[in-house]
PDB file of C-alpha atoms in Angstrom:
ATOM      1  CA  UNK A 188     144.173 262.328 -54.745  1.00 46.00           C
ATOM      2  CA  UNK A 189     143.249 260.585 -51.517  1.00 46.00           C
ATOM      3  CA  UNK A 190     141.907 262.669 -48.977  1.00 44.00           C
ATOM      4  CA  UNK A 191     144.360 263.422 -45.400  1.00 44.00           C
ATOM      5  CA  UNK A 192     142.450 261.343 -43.363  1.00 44.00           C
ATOM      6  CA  UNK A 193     142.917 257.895 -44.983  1.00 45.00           C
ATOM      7  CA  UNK A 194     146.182 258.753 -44.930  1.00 45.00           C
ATOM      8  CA  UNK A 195     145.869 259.368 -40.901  1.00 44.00           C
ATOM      9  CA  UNK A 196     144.182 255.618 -40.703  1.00 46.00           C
ATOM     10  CA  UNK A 197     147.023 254.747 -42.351  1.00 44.00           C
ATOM     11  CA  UNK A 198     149.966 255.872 -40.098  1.00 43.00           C
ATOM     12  CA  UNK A 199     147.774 255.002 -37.137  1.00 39.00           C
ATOM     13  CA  UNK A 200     147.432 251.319 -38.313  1.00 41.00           C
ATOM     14  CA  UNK A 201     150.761 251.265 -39.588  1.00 42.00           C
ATOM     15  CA  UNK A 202     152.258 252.687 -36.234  1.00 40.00           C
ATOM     16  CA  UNK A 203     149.567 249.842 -34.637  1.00 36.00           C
ATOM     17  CA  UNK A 204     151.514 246.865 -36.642  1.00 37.00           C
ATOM     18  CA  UNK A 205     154.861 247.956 -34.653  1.00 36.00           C
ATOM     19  CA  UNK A 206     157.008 246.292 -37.960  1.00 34.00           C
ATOM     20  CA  UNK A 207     157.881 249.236 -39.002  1.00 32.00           C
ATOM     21  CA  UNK A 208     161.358 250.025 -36.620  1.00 31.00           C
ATOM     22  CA  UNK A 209     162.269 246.329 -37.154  1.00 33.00           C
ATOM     23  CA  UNK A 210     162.138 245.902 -40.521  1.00 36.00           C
ATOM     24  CA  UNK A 211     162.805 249.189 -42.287  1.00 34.00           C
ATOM     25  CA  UNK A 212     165.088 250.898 -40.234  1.00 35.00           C
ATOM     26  CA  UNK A 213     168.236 252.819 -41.417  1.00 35.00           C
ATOM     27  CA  UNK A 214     171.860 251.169 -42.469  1.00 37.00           C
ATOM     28  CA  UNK A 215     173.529 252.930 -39.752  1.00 40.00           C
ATOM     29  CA  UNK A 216     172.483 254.113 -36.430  1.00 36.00           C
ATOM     30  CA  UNK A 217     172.307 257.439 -35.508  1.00 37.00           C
ATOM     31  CA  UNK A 218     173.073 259.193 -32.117  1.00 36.00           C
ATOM     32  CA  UNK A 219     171.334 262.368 -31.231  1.00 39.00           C
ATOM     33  CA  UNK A 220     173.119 266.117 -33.281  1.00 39.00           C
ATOM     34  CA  UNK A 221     174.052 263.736 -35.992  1.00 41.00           C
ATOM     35  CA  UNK A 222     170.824 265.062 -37.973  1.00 38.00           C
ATOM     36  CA  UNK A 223     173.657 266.572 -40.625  1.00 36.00           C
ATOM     37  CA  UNK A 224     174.930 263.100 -41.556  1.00 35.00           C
ATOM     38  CA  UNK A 225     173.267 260.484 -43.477  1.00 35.00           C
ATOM     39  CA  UNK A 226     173.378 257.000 -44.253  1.00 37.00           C
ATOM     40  CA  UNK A 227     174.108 255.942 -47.553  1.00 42.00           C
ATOM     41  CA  UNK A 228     173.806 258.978 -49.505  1.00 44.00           C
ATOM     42  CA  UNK A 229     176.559 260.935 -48.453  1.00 42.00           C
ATOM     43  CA  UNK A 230     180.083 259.712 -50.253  1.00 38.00           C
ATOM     44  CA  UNK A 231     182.159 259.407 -46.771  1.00 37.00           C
ATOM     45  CA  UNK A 232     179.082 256.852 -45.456  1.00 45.00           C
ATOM     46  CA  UNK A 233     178.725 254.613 -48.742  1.00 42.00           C
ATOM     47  CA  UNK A 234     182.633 254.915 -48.981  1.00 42.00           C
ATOM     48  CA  UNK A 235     183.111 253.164 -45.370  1.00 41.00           C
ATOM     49  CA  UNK A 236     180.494 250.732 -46.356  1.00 45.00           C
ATOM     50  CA  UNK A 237     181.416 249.300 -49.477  1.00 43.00           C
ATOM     51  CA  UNK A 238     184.953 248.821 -47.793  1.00 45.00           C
ATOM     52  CA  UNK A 239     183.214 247.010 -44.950  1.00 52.00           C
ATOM     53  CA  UNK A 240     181.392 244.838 -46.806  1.00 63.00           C
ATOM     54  CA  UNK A 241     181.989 242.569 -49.694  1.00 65.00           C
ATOM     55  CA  UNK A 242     179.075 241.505 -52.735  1.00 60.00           C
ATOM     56  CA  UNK A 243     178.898 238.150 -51.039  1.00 67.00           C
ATOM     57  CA  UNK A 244     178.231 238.929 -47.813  1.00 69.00           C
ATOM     58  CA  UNK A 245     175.461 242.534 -48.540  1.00 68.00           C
ATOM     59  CA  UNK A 246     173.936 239.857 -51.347  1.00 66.00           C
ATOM     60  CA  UNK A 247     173.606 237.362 -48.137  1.00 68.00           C
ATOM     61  CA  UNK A 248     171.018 240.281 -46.717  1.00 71.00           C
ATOM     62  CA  UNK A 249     168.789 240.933 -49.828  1.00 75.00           C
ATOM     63  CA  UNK A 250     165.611 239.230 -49.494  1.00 75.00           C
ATOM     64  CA  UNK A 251     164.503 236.352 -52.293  1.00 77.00           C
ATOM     65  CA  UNK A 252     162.851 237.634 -55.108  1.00 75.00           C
ATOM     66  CA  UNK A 253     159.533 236.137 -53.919  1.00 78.00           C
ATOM     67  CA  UNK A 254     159.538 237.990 -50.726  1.00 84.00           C
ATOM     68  CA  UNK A 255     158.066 241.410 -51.316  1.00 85.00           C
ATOM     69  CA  UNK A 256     155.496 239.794 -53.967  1.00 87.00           C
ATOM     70  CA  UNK A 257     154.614 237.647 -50.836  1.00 86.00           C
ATOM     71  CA  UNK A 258     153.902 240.639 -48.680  1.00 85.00           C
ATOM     72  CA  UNK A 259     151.755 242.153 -51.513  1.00 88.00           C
ATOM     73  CA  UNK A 260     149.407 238.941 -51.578  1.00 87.00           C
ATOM     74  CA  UNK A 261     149.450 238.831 -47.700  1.00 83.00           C
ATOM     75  CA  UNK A 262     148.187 242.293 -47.555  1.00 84.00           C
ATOM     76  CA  UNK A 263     145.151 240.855 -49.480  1.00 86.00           C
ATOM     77  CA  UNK A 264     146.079 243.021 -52.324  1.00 89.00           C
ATOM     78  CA  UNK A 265     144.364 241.634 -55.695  1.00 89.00           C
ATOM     79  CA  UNK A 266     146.476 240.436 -58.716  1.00 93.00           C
ATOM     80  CA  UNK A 267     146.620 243.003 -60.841  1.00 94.00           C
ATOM     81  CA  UNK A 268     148.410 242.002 -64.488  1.00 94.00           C
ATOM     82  CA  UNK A 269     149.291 245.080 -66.405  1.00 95.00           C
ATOM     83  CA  UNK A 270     151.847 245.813 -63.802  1.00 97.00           C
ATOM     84  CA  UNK A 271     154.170 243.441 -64.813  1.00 98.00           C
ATOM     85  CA  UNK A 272     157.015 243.304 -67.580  1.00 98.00           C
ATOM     86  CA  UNK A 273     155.739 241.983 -70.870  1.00 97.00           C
ATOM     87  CA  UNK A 274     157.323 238.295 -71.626  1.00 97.00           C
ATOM     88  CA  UNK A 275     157.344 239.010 -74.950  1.00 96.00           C
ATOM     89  CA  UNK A 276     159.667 241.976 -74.496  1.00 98.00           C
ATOM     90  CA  UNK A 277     162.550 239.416 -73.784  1.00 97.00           C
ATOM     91  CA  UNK A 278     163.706 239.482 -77.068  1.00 95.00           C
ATOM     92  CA  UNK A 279     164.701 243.268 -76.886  1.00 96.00           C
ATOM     93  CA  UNK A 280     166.808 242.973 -74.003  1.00 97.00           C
ATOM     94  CA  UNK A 281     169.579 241.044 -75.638  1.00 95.00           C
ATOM     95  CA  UNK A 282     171.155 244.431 -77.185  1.00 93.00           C
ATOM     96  CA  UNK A 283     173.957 244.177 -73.806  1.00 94.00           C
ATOM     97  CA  UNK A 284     174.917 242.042 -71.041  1.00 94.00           C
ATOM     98  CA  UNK A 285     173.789 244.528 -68.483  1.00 94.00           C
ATOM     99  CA  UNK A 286     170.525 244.363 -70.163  1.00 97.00           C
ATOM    100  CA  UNK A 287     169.458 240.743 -70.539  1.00 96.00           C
ATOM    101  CA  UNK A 288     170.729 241.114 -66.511  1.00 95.00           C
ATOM    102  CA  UNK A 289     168.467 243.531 -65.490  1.00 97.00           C
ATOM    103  CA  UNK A 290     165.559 242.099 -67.037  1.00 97.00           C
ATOM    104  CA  UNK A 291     166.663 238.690 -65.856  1.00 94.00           C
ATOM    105  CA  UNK A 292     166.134 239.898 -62.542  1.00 94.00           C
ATOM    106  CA  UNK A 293     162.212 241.887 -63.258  1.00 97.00           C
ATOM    107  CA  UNK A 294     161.181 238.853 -65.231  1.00 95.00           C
ATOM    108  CA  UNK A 295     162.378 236.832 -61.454  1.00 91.00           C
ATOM    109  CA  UNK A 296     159.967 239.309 -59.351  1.00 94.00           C
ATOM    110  CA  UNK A 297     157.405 238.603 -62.274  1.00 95.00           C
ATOM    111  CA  UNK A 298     157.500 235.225 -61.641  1.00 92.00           C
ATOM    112  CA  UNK A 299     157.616 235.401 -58.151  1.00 90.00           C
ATOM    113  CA  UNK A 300     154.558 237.719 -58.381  1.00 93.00           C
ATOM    114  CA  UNK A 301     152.477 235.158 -60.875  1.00 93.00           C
ATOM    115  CA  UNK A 302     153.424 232.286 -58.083  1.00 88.00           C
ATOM    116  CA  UNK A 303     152.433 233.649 -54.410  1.00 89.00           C
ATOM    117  CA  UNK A 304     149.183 234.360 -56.668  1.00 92.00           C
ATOM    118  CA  UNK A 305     148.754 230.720 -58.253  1.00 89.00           C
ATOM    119  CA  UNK A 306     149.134 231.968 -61.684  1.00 92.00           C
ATOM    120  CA  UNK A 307     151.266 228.933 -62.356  1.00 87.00           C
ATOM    121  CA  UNK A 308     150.700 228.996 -66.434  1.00 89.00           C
ATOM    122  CA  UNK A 309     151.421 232.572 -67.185  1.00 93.00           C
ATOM    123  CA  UNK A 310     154.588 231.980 -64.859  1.00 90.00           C
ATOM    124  CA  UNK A 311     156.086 229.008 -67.058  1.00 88.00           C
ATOM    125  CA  UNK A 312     155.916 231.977 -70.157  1.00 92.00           C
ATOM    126  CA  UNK A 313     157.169 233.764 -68.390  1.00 92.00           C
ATOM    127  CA  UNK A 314     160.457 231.506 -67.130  1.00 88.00           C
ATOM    128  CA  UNK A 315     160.796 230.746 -70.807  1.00 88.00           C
ATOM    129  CA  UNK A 316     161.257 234.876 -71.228  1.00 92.00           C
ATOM    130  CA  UNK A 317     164.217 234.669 -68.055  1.00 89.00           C
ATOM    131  CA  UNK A 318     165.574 231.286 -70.161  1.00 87.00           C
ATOM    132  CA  UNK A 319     166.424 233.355 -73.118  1.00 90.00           C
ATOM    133  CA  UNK A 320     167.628 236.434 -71.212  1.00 92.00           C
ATOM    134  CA  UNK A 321     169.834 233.547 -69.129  1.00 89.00           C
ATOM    135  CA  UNK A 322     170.850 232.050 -72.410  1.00 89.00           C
ATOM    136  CA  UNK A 323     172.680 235.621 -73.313  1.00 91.00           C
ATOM    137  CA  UNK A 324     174.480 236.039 -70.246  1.00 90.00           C
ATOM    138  CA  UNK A 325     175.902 232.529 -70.594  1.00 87.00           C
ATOM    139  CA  UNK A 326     173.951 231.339 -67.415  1.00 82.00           C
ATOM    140  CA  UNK A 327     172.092 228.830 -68.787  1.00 68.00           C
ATOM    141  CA  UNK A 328     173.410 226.246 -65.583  1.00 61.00           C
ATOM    142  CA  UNK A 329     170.719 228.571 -63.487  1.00 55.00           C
ATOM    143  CA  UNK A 330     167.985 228.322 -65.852  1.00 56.00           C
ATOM    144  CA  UNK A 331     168.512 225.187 -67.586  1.00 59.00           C
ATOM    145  CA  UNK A 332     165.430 222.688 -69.044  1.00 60.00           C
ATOM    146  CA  UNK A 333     165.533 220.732 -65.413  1.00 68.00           C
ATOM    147  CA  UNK A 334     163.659 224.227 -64.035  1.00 68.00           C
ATOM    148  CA  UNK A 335     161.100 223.901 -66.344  1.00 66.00           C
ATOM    149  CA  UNK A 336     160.331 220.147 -65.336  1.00 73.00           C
ATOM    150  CA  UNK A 337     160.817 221.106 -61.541  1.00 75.00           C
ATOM    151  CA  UNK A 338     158.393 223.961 -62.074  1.00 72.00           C
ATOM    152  CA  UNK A 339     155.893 222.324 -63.893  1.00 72.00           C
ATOM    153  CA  UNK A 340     155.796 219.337 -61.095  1.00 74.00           C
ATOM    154  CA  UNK A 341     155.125 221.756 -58.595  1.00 74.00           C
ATOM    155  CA  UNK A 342     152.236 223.772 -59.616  1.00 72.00           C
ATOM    156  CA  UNK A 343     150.271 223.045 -56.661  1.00 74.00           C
ATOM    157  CA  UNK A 344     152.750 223.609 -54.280  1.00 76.00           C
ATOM    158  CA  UNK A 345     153.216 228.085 -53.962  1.00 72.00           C
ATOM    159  CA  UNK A 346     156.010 227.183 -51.636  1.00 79.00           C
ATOM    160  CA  UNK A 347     157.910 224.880 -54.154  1.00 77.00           C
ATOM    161  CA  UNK A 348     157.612 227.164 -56.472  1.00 80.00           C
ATOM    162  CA  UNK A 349     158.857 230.562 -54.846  1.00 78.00           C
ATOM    163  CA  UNK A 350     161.734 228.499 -53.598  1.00 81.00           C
ATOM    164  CA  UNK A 351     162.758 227.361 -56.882  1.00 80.00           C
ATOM    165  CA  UNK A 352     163.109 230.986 -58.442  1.00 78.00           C
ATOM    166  CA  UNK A 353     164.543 232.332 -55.499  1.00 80.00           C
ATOM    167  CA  UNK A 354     167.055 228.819 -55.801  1.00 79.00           C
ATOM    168  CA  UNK A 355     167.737 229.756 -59.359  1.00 77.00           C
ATOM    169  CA  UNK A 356     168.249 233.472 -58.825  1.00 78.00           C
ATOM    170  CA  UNK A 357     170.608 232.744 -56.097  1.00 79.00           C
ATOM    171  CA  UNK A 358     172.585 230.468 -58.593  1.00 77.00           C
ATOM    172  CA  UNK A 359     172.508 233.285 -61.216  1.00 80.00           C
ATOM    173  CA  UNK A 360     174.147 235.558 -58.643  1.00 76.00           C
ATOM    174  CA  UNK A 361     176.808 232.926 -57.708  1.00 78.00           C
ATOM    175  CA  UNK A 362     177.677 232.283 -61.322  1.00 79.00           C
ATOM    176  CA  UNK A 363     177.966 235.318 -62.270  1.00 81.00           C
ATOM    177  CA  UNK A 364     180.335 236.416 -59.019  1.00 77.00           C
ATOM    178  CA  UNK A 365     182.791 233.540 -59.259  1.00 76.00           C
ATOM    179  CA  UNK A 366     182.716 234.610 -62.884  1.00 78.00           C
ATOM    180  CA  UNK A 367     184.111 237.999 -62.186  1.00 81.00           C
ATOM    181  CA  UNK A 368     180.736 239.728 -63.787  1.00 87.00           C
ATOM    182  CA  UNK A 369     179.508 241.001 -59.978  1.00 87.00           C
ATOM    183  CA  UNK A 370     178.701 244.038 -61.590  1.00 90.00           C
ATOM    184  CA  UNK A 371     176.225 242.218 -63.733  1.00 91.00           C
ATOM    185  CA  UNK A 372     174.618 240.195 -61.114  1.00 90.00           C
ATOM    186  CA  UNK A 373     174.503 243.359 -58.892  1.00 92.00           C
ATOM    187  CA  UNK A 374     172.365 244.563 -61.890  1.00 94.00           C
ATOM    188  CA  UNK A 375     170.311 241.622 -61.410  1.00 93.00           C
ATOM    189  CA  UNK A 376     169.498 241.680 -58.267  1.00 93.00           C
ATOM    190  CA  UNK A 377     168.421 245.807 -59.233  1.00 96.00           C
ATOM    191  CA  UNK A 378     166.049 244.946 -61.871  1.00 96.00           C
ATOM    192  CA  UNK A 379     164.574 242.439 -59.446  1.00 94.00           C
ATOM    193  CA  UNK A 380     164.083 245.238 -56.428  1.00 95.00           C
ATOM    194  CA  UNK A 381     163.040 247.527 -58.645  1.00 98.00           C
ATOM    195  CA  UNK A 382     160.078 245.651 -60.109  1.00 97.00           C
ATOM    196  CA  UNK A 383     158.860 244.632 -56.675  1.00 94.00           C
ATOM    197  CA  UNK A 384     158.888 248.485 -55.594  1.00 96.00           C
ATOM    198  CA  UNK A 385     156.795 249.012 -58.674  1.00 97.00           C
ATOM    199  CA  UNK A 386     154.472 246.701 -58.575  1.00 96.00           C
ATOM    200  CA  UNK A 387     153.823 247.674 -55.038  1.00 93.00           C
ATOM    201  CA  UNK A 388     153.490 251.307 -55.522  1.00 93.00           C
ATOM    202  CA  UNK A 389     151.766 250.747 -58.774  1.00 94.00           C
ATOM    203  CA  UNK A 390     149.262 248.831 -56.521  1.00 91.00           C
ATOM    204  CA  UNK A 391     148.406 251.401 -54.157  1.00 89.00           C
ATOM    205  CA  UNK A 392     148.568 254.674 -56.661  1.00 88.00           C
ATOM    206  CA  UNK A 393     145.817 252.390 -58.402  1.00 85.00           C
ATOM    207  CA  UNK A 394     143.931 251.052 -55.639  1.00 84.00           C
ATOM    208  CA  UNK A 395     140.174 250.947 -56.330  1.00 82.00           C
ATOM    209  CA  UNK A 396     138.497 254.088 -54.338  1.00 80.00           C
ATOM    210  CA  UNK A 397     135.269 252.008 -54.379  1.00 82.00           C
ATOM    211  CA  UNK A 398     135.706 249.789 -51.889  1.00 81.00           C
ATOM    212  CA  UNK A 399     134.344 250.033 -48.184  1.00 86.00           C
ATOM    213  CA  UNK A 400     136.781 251.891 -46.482  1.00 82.00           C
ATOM    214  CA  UNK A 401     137.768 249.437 -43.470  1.00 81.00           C
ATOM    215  CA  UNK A 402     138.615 246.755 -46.904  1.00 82.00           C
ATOM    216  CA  UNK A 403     140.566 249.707 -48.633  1.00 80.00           C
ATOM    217  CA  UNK A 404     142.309 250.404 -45.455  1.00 79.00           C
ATOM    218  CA  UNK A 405     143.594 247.265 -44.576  1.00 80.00           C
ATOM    219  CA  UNK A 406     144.836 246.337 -47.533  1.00 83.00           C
ATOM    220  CA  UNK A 407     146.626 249.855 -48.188  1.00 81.00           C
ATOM    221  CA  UNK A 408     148.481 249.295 -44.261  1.00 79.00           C
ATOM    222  CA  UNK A 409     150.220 246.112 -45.610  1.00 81.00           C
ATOM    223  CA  UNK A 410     151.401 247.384 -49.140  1.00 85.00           C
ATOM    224  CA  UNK A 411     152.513 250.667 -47.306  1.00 83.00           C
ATOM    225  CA  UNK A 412     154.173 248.494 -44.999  1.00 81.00           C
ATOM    226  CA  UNK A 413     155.937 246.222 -47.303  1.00 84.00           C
ATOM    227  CA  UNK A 414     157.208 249.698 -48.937  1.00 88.00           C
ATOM    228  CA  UNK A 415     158.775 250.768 -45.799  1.00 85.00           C
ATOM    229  CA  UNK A 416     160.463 247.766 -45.451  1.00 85.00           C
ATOM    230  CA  UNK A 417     162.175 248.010 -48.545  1.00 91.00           C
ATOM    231  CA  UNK A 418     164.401 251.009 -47.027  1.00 93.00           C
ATOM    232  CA  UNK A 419     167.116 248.469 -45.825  1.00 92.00           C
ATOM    233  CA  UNK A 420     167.596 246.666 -48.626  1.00 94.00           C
ATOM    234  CA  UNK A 421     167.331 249.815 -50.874  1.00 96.00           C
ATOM    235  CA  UNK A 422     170.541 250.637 -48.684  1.00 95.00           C
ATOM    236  CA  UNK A 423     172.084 247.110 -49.162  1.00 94.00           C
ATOM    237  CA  UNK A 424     171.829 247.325 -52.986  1.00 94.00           C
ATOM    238  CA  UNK A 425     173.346 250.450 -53.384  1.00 96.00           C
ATOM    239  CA  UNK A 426     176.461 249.075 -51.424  1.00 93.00           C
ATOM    240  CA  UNK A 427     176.200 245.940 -53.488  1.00 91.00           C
ATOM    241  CA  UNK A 428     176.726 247.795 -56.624  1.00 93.00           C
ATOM    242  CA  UNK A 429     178.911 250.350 -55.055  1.00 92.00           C
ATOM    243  CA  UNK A 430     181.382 247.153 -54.330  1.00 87.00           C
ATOM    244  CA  UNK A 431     180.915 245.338 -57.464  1.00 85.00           C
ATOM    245  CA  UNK A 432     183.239 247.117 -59.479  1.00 75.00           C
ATOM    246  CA  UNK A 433     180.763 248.671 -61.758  1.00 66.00           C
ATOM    247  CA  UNK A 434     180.785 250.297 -65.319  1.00 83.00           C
ATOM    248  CA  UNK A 435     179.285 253.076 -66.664  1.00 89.00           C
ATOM    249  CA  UNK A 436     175.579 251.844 -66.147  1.00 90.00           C
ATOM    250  CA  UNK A 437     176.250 250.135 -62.514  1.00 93.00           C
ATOM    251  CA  UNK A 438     177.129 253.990 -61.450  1.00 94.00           C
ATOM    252  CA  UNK A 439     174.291 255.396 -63.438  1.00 95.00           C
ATOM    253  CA  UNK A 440     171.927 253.057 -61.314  1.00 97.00           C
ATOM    254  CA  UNK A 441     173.999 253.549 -57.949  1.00 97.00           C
ATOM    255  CA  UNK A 442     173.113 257.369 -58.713  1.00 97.00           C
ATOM    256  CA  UNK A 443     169.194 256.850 -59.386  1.00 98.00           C
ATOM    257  CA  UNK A 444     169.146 254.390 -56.332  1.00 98.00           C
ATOM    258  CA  UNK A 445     170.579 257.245 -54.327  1.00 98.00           C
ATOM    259  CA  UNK A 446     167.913 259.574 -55.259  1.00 97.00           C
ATOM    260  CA  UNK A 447     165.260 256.862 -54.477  1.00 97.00           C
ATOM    261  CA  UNK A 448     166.962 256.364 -50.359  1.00 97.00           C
ATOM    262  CA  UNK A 449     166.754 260.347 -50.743  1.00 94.00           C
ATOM    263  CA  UNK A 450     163.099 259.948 -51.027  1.00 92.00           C
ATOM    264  CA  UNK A 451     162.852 257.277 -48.224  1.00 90.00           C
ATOM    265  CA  UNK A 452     165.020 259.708 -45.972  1.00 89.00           C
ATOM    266  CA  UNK A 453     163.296 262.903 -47.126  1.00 84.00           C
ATOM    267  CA  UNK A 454     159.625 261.690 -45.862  1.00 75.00           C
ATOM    268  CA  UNK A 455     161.497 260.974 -42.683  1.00 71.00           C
ATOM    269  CA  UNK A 456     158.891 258.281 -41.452  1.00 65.00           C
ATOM    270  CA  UNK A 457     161.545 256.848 -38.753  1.00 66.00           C
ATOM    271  CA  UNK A 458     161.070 260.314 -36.653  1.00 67.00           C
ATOM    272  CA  UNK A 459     157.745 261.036 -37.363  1.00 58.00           C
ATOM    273  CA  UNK A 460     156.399 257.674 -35.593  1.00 56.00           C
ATOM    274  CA  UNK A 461     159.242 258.291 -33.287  1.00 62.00           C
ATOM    275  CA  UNK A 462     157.929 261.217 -31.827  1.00 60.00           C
ATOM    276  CA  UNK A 463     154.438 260.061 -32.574  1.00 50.00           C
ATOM    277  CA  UNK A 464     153.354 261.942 -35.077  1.00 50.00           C
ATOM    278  CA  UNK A 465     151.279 258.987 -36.897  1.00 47.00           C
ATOM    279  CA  UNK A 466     148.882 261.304 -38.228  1.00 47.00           C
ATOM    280  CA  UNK A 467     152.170 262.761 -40.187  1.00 43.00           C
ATOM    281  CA  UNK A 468     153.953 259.918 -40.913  1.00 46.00           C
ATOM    282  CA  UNK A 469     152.472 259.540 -44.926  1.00 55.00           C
ATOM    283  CA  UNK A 470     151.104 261.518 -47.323  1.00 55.00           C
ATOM    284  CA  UNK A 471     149.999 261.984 -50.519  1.00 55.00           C
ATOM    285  CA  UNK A 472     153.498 264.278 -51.478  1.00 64.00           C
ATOM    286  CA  UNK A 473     155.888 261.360 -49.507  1.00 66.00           C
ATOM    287  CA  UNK A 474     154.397 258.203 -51.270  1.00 82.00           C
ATOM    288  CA  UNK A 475     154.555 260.404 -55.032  1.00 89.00           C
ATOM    289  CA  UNK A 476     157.904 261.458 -54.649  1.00 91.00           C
ATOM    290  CA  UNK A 477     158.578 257.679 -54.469  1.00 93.00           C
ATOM    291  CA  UNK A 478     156.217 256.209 -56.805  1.00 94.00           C
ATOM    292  CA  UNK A 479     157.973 258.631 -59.361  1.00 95.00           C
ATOM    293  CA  UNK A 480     161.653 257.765 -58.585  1.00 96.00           C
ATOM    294  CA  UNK A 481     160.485 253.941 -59.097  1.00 98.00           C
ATOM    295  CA  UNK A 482     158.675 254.678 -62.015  1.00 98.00           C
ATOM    296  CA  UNK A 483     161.338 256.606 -63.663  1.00 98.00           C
ATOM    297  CA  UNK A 484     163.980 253.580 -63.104  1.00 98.00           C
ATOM    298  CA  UNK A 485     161.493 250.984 -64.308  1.00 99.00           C
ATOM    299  CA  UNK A 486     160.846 252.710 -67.182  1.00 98.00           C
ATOM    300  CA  UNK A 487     164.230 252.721 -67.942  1.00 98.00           C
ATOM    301  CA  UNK A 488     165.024 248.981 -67.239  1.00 98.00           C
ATOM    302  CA  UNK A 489     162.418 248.120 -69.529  1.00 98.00           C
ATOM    303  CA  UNK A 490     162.709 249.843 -72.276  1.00 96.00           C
TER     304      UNK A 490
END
């Protein structure tokens, strides 16, 4: 366990960066005594939301796939491997449609993850994996043999290729919508959150105490940033699969997503820095309670 004054270099660089209000702030704004209420986890809130909002337009605000993966290499985080999804697993997630989709959308992050790093070979296994998953959901269009060949003639270009798996995740989604399966691109786009929250919490709960501690430091104030950030569009998804119609397993996820924001909103980081209590703002307790919601999600997505 990392000792409470990292954790105060932390906040203070965090609260330094100033991203943190404009990037990860809350679905719904607050006025002051509305401390009972809160946004997205209460029924009334999510209710008025998903009515508000259809899947086109709360897809429209999800970030690419490649974004948070991006953030992680910015930070100056190193690749680390065994946090990803094995390709080789593929073959078991062809059991149900919901499934293949929300491995579809962890083998996307993977990718995404292999690119912003140059790991351009591993990546083409593992677009073969998201071929095969694409292949069961009768999405083949998205993923079809021209991605290979526009993949493999852009291996020098990390740009090219983060735009052409965020290009052919974005087609997945639309396919799948005008197809009347939202709920199975809405569990798409989940696996594909999900994986980038636990690659980026798997990256600081493993983080190399070894390392001088200005190195350690700045490369744990980006990944805790890019967690922060991922409040809003942990918020977004929720409403995405609260609107998409769902089944049994959309509302099972809607449910463990809820318990993750409940994490987010229990560590209370908005107030904290708000009343500038940096040396508060993270701990050891607020980043677990997290990492093991993610975890637990991941582990089932996998499986």
């Amino acid at each position: 366990m990392r000792s409470r004054p990292f954790f105060r270099r932390i906040c203070f660089l965090v609260a330094l960066t100033g991203v943190f209000f404009t990037n990860a702030c809350t679905p719904e704004t607050k006025t002051e005594g509305d401390g009972a209420d809160t946004a997205v986890v209460t029924s009334a809130d999510t209710s008025a939301a998903s009515s508000a909002q259809t899947p086109e337009s709360v897809l429209a605000e999800m970030p690419p796939v490649s974004e948070l993966p991006a953030l992680l290499e910015l930070s100056g985080a190193v690749y680390t491997q065994n946090l990803l999804n094995k390709p080789d697993k593929a073959k078991n997630y062809t059991t149900t449609a919901d499934k293949a989709a929300l491995n579809l959308g962890v083998y996307a992050t993977d990718v995404g993850y292999l690119c912003v790093y140059g790991k351009t070979q591993p990546a083409i296994t593992y677009i073969r994996s998201s071929q095969a998953l694409a292949d069961h959901l009768g999405v083949t269009n998205a993923f079809q043999a021209e991605t290979q060949k526009r993949f493999e003639q852009n291996l020098s270009n990390r740009d090219s290729l983060t735009a052409i798996i965020d290009e052919n995740m974005r087609s997945t989604h639309q396919f799948l919508n005008e197809s009347d399966r939202k709920n199975t691109g809405a569990l798409a786009v989940t696996g594909g959150f999900i994986e980038g929250l636990y690659i980026s919490t798997g990256l600081i709960e493993n983080y190399p105490k070894d390392v001088p501690a200005n190195v350690r430091d700045q490369v744990l104030v980006g990944l805790v940033t890019a967690i922060l950030k991922q409040k809003k569009p942990l918020a977004d998804l929720i409403t995405l699969l609260k609107s998409s119609g769902g089944d049994a397993q959309v509302t099972e996820y809607v449910t463990s997503l809820t318990e993750l924001y409940q994490k987010f909103e229990a560590a209370n980081f908005e107030e904290k820095l708000k009343n500038n209590q940096g040396d508060l703002l993270i701990n050891d307790k607020d980043l677990a309670g997290i990492t093991a919601q993610v975890k637990q999600i991941r582990a089932k997505i996998v499986a």
